[in-house]
Tab-separated table of N, CA and C in Angstrom:
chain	number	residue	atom	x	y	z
U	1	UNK	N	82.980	115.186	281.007
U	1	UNK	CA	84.007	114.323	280.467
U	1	UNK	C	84.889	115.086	279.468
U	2	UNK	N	84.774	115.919	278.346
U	2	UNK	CA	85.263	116.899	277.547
U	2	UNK	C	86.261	117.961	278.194
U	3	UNK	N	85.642	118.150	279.330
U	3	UNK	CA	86.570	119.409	280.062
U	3	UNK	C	87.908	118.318	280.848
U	4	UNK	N	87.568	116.894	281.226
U	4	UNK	CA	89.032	116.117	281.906
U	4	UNK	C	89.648	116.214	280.433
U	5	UNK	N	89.455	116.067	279.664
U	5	UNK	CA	90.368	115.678	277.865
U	5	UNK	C	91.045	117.359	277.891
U	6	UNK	N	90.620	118.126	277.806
U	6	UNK	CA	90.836	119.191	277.965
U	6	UNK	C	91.550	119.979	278.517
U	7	UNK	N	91.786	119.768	279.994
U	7	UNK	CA	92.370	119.820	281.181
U	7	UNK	C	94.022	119.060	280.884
U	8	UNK	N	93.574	117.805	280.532
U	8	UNK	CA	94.758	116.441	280.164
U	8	UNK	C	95.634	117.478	279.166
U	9	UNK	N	94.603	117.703	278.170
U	9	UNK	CA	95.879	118.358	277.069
U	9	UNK	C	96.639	119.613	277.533
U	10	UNK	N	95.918	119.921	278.323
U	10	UNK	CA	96.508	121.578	278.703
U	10	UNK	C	98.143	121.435	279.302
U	11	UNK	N	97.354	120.142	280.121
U	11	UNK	CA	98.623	119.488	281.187
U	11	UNK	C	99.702	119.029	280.623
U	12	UNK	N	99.654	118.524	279.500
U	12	UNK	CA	100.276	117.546	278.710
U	12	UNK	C	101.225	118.452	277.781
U	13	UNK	N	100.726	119.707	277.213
U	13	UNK	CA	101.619	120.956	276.089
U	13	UNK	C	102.539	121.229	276.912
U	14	UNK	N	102.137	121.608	278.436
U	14	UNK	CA	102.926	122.404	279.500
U	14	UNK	C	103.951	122.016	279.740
U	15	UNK	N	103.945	120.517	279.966
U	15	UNK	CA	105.034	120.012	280.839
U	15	UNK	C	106.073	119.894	279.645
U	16	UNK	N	107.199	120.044	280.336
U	16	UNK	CA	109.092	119.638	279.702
U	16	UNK	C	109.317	118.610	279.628
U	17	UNK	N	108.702	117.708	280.978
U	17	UNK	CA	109.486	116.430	281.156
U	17	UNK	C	110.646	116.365	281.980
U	18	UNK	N	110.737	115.422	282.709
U	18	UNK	CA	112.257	115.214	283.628
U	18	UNK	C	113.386	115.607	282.456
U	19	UNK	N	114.513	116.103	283.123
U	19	UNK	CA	115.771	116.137	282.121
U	19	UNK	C	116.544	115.266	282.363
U	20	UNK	N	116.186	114.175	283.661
U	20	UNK	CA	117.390	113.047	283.703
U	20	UNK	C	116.376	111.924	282.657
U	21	UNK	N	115.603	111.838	282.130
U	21	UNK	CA	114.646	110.815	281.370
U	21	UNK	C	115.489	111.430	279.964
U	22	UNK	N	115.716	112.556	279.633
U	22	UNK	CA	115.909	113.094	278.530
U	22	UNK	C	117.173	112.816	278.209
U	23	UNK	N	118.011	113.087	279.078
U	23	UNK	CA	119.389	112.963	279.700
U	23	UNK	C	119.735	111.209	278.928
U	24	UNK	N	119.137	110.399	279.380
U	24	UNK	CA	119.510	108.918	279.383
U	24	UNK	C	119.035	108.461	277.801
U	25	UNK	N	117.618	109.328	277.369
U	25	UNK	CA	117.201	108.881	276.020
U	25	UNK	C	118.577	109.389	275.444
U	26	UNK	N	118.791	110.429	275.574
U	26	UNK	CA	119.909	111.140	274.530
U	26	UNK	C	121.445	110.033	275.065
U	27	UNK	N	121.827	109.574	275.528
U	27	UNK	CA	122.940	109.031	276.173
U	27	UNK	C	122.716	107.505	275.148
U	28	UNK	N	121.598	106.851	275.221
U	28	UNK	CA	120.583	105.586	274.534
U	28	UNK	C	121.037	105.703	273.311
U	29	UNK	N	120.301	106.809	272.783
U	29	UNK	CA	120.326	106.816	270.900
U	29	UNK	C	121.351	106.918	270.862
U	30	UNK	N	121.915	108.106	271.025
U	30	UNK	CA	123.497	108.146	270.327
U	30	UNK	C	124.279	107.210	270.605
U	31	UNK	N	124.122	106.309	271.632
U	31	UNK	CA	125.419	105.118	271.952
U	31	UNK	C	125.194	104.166	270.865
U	32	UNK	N	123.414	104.111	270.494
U	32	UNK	CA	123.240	103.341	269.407
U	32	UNK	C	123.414	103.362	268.062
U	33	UNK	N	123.358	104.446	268.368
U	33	UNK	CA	123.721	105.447	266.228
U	33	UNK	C	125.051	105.461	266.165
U	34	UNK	N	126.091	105.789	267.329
U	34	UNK	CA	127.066	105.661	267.207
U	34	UNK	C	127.835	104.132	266.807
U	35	UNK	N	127.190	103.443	267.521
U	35	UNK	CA	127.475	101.720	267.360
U	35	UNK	C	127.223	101.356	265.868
U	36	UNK	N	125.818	102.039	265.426
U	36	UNK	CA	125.729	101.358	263.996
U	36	UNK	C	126.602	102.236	262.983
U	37	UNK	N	126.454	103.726	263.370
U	37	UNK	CA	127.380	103.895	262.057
U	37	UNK	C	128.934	103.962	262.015
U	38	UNK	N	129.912	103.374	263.279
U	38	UNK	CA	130.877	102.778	263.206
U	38	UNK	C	131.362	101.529	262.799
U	39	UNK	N	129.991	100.806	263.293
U	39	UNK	CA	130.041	99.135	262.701
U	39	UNK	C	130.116	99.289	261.035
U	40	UNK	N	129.163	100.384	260.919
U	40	UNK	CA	128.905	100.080	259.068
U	40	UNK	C	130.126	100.935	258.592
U	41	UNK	N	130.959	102.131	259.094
U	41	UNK	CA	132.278	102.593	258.458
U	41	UNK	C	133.569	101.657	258.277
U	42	UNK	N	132.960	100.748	259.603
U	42	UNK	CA	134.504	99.221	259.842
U	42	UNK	C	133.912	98.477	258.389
U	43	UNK	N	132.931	98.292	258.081
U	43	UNK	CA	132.319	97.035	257.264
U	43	UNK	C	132.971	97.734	255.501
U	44	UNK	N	132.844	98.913	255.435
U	44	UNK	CA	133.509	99.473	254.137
U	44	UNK	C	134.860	99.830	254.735
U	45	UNK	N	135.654	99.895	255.631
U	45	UNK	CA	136.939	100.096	255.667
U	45	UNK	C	137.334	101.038	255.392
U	46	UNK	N	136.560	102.265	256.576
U	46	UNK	CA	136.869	103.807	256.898
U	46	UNK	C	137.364	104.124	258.212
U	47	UNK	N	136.424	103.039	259.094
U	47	UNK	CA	137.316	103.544	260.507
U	47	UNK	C	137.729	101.868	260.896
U	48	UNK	N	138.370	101.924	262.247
U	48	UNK	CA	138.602	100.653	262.526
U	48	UNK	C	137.292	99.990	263.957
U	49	UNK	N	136.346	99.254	263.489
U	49	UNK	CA	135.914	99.094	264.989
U	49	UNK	C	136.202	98.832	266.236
U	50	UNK	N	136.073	99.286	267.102
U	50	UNK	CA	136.418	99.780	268.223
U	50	UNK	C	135.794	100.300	269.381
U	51	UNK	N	135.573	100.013	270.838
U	51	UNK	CA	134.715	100.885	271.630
U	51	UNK	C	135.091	101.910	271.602
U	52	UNK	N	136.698	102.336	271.655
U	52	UNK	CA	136.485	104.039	271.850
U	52	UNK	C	136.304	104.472	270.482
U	53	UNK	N	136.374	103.912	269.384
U	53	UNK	CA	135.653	104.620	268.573
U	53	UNK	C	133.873	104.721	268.382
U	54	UNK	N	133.688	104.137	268.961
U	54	UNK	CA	132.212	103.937	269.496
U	54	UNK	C	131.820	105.144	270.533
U	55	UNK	N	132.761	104.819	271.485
U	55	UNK	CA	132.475	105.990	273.006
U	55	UNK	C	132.170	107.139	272.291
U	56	UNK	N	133.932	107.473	271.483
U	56	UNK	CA	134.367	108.664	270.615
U	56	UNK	C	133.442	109.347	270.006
U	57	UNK	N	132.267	108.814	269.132
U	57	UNK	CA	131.434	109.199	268.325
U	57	UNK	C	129.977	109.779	269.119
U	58	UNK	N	129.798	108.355	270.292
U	58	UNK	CA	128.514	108.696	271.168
U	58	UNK	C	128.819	110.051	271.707
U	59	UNK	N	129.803	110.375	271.960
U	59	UNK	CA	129.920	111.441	273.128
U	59	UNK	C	129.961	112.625	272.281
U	60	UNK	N	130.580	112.547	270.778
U	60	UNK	CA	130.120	113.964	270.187
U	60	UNK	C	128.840	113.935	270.305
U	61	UNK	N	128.057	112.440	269.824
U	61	UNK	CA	126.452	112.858	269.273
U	61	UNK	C	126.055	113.304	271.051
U	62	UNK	N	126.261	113.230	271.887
U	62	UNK	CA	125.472	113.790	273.124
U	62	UNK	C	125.771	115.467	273.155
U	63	UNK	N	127.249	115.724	272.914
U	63	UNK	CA	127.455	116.690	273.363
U	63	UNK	C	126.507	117.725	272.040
U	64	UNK	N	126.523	117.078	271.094
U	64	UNK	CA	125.816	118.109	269.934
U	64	UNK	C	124.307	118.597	270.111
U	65	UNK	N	123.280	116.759	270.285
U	65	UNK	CA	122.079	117.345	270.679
U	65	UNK	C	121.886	118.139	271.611
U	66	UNK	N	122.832	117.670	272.661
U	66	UNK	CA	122.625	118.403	274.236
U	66	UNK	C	122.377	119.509	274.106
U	67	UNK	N	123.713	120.657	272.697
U	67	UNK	CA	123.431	121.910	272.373
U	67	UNK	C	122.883	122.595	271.713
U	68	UNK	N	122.491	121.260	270.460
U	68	UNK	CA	121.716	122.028	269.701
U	68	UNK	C	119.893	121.783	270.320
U	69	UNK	N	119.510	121.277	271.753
U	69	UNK	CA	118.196	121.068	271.688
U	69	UNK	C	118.236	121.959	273.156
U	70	UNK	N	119.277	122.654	273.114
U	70	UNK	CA	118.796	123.872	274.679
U	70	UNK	C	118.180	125.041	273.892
U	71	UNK	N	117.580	125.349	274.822
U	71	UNK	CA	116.458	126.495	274.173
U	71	UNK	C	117.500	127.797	274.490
C-alpha cells in the first residue's frame, strides 16, 4: 500500500497538466480580477465602467501571466 502513495506522488510532481485547462483558468481569473478591479476604479472615479474596459484589462492580465509563467 506505501509503494501505490508513492508511485501516486511520483506521478503527480511529473505531470504539467493540460495547457487548454490552464489556458481557460488563466482566461477565468483575469476576466474576474479584471471585472473587480474596474468595477472598484468606476466606484472611486478613475476609469469609466465598461466591458471593453473590462476585456481591455483581462487581456493584458492573460497576455502577462501567459509570459511571465512560460518557463
Amino acid at each position: 500500500m506505501a509503494d501505490d502513495a508513492e508511485g501516486f506522488d511520483d506521478a503527480v510532481a511529473d505531470t504539467e497538466g493540460d495547457p487548454r485547462v490552464i489556458l481557460a483558468l488563466n482566461l477565468v481569473l483575469s476576466s474576474l480580477f479584471a471585472w473587480v478591479v474596474v468595477w472598484g476604479l468606476s466606484m472611486i472615479d478613475i476609469v469609466a465602467y465598461g466591458a471593453v474596459n473590462v476585456v481591455t484589462l483581462a487581456a493584458v492580465l492573460v497576455g502577462v501571466t501567459y509570459l511571465i509563467t512560460q518557463r
